[in-house]
PDB file of C-alpha atoms in Angstrom:
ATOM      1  CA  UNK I 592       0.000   0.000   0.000  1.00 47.00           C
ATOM      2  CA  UNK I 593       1.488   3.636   0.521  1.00 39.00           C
ATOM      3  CA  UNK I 594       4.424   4.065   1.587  1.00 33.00           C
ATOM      4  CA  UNK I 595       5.029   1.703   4.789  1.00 35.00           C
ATOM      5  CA  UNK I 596       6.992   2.474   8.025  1.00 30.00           C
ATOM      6  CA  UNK I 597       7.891   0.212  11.295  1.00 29.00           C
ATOM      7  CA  UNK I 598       6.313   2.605  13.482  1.00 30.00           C
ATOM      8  CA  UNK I 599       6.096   0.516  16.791  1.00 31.00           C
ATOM      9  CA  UNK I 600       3.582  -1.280  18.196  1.00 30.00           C
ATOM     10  CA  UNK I 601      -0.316  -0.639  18.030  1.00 33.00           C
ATOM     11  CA  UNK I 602      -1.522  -2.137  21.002  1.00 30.00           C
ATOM     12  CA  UNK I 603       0.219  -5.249  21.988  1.00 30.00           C
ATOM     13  CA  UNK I 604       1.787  -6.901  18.426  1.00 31.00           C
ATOM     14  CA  UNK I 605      -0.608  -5.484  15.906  1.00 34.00           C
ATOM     15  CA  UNK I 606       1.138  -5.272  12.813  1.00 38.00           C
ATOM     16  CA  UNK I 607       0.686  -2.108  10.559  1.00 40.00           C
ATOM     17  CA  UNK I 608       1.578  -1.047   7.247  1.00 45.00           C
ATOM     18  CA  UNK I 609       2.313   2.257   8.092  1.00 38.00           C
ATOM     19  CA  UNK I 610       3.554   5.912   6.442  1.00 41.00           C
ATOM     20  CA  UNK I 611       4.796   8.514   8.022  1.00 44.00           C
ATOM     21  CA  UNK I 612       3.457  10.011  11.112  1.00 39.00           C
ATOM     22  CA  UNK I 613       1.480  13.423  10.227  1.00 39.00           C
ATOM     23  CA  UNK I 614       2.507  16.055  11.933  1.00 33.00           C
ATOM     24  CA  UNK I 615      -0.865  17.047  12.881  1.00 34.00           C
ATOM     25  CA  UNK I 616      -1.225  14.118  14.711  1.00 33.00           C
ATOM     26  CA  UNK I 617      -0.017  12.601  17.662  1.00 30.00           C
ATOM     27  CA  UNK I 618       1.844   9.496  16.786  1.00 32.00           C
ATOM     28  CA  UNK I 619       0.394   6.096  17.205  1.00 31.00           C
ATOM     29  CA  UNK I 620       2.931   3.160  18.033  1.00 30.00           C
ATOM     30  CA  UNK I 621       2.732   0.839  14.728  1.00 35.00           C
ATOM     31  CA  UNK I 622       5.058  -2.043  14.005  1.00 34.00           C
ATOM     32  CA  UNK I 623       6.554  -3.388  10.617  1.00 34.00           C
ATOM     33  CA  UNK I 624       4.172  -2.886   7.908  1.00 38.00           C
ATOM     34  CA  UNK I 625       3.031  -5.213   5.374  1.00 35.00           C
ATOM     35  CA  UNK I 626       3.940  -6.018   1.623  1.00 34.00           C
ATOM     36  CA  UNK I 627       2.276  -4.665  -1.405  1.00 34.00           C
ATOM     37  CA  UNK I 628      -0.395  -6.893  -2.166  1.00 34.00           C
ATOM     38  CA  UNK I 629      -0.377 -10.992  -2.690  1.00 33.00           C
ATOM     39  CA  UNK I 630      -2.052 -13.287  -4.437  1.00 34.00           C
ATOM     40  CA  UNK I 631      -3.082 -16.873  -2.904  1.00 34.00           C
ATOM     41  CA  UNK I 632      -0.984 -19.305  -4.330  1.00 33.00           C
ATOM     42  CA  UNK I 633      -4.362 -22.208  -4.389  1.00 34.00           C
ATOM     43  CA  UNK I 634      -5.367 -19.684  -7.520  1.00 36.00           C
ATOM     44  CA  UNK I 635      -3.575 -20.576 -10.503  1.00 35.00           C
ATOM     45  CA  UNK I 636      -5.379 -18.507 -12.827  1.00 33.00           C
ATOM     46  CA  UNK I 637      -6.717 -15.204 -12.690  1.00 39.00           C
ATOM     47  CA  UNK I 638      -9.866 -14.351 -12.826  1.00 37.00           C
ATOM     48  CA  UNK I 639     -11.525 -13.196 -16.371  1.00 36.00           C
ATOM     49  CA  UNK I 640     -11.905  -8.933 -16.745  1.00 43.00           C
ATOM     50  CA  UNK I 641     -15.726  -8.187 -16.645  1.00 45.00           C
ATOM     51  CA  UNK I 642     -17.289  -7.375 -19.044  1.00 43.00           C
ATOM     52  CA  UNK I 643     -19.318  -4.509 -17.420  1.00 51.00           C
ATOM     53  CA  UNK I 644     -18.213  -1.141 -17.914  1.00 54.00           C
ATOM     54  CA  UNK I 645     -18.178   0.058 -14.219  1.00 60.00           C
ATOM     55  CA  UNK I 646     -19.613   3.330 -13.521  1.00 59.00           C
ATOM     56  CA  UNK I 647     -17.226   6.483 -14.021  1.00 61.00           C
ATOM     57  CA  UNK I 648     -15.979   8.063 -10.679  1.00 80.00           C
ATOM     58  CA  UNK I 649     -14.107  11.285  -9.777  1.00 93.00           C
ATOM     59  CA  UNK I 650     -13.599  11.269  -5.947  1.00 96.00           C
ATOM     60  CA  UNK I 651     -12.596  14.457  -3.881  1.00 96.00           C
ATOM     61  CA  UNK I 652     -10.798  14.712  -0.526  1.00 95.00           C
ATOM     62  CA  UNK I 653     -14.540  14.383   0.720  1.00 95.00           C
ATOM     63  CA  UNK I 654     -15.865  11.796  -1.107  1.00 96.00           C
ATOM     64  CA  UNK I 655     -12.920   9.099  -0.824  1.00 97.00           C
ATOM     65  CA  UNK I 656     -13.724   8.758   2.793  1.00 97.00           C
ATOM     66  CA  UNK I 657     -16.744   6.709   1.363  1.00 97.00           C
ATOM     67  CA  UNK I 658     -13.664   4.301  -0.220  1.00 98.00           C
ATOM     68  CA  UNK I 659     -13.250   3.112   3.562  1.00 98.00           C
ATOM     69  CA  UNK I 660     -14.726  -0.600   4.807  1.00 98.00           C
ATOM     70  CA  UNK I 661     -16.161  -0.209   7.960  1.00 97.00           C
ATOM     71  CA  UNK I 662     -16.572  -2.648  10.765  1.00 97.00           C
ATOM     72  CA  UNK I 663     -19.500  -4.020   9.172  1.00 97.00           C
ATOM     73  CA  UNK I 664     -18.106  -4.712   6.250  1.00 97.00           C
ATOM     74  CA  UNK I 665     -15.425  -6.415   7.954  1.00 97.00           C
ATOM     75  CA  UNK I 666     -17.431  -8.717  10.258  1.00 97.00           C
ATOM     76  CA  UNK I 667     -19.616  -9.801   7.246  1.00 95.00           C
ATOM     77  CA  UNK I 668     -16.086 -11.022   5.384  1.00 95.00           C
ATOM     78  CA  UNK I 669     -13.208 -11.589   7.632  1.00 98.00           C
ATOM     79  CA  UNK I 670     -13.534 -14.708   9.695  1.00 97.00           C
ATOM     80  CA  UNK I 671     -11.476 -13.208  12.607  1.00 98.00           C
ATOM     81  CA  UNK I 672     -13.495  -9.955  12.645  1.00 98.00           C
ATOM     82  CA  UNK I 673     -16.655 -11.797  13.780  1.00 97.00           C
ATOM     83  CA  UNK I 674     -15.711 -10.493  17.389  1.00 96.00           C
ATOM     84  CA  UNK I 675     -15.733  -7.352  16.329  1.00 97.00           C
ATOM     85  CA  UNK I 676     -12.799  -4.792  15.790  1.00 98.00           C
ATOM     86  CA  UNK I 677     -11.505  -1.409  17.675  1.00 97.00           C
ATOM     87  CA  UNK I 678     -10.043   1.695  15.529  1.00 97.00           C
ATOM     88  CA  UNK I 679      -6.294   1.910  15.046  1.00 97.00           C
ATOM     89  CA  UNK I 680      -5.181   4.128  12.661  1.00 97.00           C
ATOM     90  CA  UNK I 681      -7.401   7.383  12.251  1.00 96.00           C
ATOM     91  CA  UNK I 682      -8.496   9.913   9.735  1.00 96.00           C
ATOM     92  CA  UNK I 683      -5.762  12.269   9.148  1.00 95.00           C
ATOM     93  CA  UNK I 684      -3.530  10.399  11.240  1.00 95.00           C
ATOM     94  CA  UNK I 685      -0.546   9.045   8.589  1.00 94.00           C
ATOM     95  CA  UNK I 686       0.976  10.862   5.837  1.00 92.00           C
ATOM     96  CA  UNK I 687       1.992   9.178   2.821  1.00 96.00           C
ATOM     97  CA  UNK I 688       5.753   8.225   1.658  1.00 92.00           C
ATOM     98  CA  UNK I 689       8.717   6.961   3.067  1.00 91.00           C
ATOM     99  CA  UNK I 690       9.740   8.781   6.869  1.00 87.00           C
ATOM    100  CA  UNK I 691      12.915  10.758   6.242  1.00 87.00           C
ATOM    101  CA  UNK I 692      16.219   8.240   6.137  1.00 88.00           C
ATOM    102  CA  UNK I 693      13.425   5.212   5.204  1.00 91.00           C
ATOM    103  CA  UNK I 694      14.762   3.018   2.004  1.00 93.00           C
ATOM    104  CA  UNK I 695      13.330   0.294   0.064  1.00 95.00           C
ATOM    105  CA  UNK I 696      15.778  -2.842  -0.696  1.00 95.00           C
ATOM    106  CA  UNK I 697      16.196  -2.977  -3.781  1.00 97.00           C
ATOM    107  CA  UNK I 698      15.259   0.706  -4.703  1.00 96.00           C
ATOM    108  CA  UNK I 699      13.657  -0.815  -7.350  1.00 97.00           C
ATOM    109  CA  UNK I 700      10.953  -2.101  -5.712  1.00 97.00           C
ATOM    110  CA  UNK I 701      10.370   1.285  -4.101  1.00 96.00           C
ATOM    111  CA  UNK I 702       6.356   1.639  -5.767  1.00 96.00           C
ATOM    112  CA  UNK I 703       5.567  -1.541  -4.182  1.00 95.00           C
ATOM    113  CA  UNK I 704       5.984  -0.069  -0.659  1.00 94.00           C
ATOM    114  CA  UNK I 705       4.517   3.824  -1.305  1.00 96.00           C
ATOM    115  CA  UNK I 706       1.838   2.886  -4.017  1.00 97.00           C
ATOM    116  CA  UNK I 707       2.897   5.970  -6.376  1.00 97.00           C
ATOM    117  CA  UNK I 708       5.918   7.472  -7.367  1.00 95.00           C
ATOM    118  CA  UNK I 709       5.253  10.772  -6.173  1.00 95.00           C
ATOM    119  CA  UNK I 710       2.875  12.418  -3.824  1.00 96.00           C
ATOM    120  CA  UNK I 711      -0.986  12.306  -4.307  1.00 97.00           C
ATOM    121  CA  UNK I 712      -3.418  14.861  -4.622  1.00 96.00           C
ATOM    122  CA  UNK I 713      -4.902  13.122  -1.377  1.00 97.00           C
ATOM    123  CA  UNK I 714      -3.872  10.506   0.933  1.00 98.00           C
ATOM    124  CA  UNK I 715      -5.342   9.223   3.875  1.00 98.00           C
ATOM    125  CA  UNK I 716      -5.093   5.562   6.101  1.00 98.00           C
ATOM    126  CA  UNK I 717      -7.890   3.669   8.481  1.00 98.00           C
ATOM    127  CA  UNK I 718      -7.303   0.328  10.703  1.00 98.00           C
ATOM    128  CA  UNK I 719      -9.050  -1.671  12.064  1.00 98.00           C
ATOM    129  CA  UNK I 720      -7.946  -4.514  14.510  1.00 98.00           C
ATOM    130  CA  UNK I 721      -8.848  -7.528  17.367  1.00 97.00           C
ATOM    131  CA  UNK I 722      -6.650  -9.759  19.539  1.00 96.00           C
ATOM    132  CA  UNK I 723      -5.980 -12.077  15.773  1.00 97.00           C
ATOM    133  CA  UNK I 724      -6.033  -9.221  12.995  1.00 97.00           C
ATOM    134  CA  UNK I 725      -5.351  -6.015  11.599  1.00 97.00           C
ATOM    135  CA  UNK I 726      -7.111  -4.499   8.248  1.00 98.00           C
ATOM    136  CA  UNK I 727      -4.903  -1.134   6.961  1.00 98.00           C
ATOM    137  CA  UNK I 728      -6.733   0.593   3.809  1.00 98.00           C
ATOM    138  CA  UNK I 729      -5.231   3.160   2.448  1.00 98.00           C
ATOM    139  CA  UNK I 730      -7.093   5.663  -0.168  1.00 98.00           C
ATOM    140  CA  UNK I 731      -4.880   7.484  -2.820  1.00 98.00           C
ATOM    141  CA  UNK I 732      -6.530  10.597  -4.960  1.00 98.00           C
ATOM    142  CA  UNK I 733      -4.828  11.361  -8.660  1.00 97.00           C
ATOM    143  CA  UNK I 734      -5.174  14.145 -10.682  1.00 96.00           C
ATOM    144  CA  UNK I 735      -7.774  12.168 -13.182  1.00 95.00           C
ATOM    145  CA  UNK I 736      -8.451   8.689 -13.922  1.00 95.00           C
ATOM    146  CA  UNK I 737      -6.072   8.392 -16.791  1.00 95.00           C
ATOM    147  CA  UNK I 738      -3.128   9.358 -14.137  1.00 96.00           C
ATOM    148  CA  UNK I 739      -4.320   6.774 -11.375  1.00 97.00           C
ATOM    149  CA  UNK I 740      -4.711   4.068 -14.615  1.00 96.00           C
ATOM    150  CA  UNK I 741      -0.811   4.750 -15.189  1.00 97.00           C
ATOM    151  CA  UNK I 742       0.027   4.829 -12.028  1.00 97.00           C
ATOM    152  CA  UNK I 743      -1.772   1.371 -11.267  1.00 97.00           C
ATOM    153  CA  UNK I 744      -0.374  -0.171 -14.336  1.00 96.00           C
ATOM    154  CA  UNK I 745       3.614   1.214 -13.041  1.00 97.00           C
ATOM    155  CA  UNK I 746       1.822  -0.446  -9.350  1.00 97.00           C
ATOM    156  CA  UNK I 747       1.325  -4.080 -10.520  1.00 97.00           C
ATOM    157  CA  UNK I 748       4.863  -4.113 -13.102  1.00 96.00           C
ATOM    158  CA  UNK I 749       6.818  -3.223 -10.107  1.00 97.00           C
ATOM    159  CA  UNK I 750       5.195  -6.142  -7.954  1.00 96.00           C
ATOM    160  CA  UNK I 751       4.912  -8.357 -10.406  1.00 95.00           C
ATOM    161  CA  UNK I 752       8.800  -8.060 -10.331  1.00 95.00           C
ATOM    162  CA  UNK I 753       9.367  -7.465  -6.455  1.00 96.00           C
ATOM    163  CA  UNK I 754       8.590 -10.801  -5.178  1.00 94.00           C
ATOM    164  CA  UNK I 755      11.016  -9.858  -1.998  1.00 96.00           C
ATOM    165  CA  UNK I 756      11.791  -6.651  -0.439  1.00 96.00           C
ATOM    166  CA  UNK I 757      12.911  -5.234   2.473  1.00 94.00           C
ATOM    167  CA  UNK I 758      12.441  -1.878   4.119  1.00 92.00           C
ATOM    168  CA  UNK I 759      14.896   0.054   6.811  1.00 89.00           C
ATOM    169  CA  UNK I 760      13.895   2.645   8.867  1.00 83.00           C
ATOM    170  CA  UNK I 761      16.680   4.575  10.816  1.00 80.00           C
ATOM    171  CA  UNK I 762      16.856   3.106  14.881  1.00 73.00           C
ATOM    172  CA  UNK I 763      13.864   0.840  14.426  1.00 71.00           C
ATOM    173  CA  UNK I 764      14.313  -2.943  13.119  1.00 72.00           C
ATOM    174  CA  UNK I 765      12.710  -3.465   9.408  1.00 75.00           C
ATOM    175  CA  UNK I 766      10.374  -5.467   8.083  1.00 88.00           C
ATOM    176  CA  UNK I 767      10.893  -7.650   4.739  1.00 93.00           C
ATOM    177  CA  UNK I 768       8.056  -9.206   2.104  1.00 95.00           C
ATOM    178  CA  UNK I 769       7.900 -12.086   0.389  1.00 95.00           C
ATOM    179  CA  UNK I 770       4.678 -12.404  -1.962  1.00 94.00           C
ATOM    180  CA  UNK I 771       3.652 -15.221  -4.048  1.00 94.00           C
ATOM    181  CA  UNK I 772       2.352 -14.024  -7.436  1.00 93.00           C
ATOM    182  CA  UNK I 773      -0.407 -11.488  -7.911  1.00 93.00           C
ATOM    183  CA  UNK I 774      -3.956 -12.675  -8.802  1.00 92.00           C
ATOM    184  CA  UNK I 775      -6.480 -10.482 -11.000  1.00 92.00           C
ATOM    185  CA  UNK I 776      -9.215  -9.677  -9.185  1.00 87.00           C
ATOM    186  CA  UNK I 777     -12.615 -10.876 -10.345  1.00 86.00           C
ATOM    187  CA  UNK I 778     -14.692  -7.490  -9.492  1.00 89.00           C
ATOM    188  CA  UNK I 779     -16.556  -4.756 -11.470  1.00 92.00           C
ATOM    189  CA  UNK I 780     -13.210  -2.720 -10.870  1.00 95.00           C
ATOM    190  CA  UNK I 781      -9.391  -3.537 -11.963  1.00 96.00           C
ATOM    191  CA  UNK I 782      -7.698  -5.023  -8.987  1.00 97.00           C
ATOM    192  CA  UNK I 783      -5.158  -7.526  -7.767  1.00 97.00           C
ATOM    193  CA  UNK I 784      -4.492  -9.705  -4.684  1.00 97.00           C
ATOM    194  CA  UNK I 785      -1.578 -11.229  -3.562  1.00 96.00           C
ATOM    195  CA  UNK I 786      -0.719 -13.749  -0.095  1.00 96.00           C
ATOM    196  CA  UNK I 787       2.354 -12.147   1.417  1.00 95.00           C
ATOM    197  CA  UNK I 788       4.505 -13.367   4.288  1.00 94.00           C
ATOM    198  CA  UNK I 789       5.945 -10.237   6.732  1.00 93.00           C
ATOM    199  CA  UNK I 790       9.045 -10.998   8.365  1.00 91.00           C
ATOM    200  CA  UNK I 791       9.419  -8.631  11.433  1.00 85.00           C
ATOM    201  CA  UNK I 792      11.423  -8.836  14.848  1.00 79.00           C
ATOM    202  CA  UNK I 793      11.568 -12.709  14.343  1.00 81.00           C
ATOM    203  CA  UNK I 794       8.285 -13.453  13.270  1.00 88.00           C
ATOM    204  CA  UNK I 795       6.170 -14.430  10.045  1.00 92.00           C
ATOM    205  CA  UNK I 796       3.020 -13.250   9.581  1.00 95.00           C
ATOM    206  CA  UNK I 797       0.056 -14.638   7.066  1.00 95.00           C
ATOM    207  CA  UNK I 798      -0.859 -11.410   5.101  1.00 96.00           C
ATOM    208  CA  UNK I 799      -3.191 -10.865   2.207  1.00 97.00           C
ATOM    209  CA  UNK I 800      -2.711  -7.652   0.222  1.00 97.00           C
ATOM    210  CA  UNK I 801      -4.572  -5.783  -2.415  1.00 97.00           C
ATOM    211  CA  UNK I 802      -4.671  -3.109  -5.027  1.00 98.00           C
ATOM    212  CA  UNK I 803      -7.916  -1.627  -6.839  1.00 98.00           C
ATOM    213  CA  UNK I 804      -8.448   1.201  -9.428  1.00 97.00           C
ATOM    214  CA  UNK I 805     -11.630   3.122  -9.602  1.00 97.00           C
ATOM    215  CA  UNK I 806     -11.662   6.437 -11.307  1.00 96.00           C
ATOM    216  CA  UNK I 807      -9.046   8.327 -10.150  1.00 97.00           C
ATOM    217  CA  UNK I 808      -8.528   6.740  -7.161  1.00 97.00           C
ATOM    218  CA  UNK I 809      -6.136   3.826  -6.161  1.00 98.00           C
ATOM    219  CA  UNK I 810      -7.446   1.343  -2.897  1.00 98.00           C
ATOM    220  CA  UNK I 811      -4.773  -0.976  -1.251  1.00 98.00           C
ATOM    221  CA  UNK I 812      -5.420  -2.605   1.875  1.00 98.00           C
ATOM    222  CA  UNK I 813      -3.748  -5.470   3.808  1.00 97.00           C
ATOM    223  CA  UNK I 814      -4.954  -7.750   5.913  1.00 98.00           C
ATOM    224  CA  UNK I 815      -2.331  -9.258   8.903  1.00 97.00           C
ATOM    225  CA  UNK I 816      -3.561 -12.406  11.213  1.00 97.00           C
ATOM    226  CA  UNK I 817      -1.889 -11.985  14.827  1.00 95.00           C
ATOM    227  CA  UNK I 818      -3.418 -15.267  15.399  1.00 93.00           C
ATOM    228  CA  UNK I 819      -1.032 -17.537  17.137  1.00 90.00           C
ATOM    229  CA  UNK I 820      -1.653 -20.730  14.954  1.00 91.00           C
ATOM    230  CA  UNK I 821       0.076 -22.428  12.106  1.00 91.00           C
ATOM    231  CA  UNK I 822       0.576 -19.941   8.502  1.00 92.00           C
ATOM    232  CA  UNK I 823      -2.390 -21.691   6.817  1.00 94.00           C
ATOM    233  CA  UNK I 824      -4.818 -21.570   9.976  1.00 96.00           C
ATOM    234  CA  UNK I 825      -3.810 -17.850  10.050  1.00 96.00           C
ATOM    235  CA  UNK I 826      -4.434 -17.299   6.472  1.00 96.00           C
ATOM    236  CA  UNK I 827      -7.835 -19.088   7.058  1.00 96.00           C
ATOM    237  CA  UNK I 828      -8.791 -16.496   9.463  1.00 97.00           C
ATOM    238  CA  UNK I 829      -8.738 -13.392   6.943  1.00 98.00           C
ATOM    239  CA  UNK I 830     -10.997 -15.416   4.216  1.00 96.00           C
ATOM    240  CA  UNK I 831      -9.657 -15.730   1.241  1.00 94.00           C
ATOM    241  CA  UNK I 832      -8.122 -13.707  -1.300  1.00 94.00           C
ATOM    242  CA  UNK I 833     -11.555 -13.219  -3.583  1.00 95.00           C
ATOM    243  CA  UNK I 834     -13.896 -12.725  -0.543  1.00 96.00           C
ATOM    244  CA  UNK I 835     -11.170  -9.799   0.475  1.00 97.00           C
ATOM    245  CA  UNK I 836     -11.049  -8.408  -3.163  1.00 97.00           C
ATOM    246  CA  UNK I 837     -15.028  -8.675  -3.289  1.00 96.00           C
ATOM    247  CA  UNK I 838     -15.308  -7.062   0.420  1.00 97.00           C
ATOM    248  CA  UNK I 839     -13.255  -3.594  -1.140  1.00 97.00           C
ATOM    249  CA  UNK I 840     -14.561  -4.058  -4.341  1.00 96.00           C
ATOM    250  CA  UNK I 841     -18.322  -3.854  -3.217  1.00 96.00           C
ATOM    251  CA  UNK I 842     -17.122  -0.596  -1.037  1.00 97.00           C
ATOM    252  CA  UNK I 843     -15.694   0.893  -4.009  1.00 96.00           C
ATOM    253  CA  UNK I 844     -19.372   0.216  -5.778  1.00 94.00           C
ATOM    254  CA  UNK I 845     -21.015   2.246  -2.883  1.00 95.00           C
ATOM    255  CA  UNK I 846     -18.994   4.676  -2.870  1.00 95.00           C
ATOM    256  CA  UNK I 847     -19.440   5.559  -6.941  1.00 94.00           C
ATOM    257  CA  UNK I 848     -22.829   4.961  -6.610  1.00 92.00           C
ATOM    258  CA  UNK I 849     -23.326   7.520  -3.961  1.00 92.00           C
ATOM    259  CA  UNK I 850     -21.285  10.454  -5.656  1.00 90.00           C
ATOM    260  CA  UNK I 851     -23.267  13.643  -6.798  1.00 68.00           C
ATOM    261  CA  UNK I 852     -24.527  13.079 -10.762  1.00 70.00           C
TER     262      UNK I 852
END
């Protein structure tokens, strides 16, 4: 998703995939952030391009807050939201790229880990989280849809080619990603999925990740199990990768639908 950071820790180990702290915020203890998104490697095949021409959008820095699942949404989807889930990240509360003296290894693979290449028109980050997961969504604004199209396209080359990367953050230990090859996403909108393992202090964590374009806006969210089971019992807890893509795809339907004509 946007650029990620290693903030720290979000109540107890909840796993982030964070950007830089705003500075009109007070900063919220995150910890290594996740890949750019993975596709499950059961899917062989991705799924065909509908044929539906999906309804034209322009978002706004008001109307991309309607881009956001809520805790609904999430408890309808995501087996290990059932419980229910408490905010993490807020409105307002990251800022997107790389915090200052923050590299991506390779450099290469720098779009995987900040989304775009350079700043957005708007940016903005929710989470959502329980004792077993954490869902990040972030929401990227471009000038039109033709820039965000580009922009996606340059998105899905560079994972397509990062299947491993690594990011360093000055006096706080890294994170790395290793993601399996991306899926297409079956939805009204373009989009792709990808299951990604995050290695940070130590540990492995079962990650999906995803990318959608719609209008001139760019979605990518990532979902982390904290659950303390086996990687495939932890994947099993998030869903799987279509239910996911369907879950921000159906969002990104509302949202359209409920812009000004």
């Amino acid at each position: 998703m946007v650029g990620l950071l290693v903030v720290g820790v979000v109540v107890g180990t909840l796993l982030v995939r964070s950007l830089q702290a705003s500075s009109t915020t007070s900063p919220t203890p995150t910890l290594p952030a996740p890949p750019s998104p993975t596709a499950s490697a059961s899917s062989s095949t991705p799924a065909p391009t509908p044929s539906v021409t999906p309804p034209a959008a322009e978002f706004d820095d008001d109307s991309a807050a309607g881009l956001f699942v809520t805790p609904t949404d999430l408890r309808a989807s995501v087996p290990a939201a059932a419980p229910g889930v408490k905010p993490g990240i807020t409105a307002g509360q990251l800022a997107w790229g790389l915090p200052e003296g923050s590299s991506v290894d390779p450099a290469a693979c720098t779009v995987a880990v900040t989304v775009v290449r350079d700043a957005p028109e708007f940016f903005d980050a929710r989470s959502w989280f329980n004792d077993d997961l954490n869902f990040q969504q972030e929401v990227l604004l471009l000038d039109d849809a033709d820039e965000a199209r580009t922009a996606f396209g340059e998105l899905v080359n560079t994972l397509d080619s990062c299947t491993t990367y690594s990011q360093a953050n000055p006096g706080i230990d890294g994170a790395t990603w290793t993601a399996q090859p991306a899926l297409e996403g079956p939805g009204l909108y373009p989009s792709i999925v990808q299951e990604v393992t995050q290695t940070a202090e130590g540990d492995d964590f079962a990650t999906y990740e995803g990318h959608l374009l719609v209008g001139n806006a760019i979605v990518s969210w990532t979902a982390v199990s904290l659950a303390s089971v086996g990687h495939e019992a932890a994947l099993a807890t998030l869903g799987d990768p279509e239910s996911l893509d369907a879950l921000v795809q159906q969002r990104a339907l509302t949202a359209v639908q409920s812009l000004a004509p």
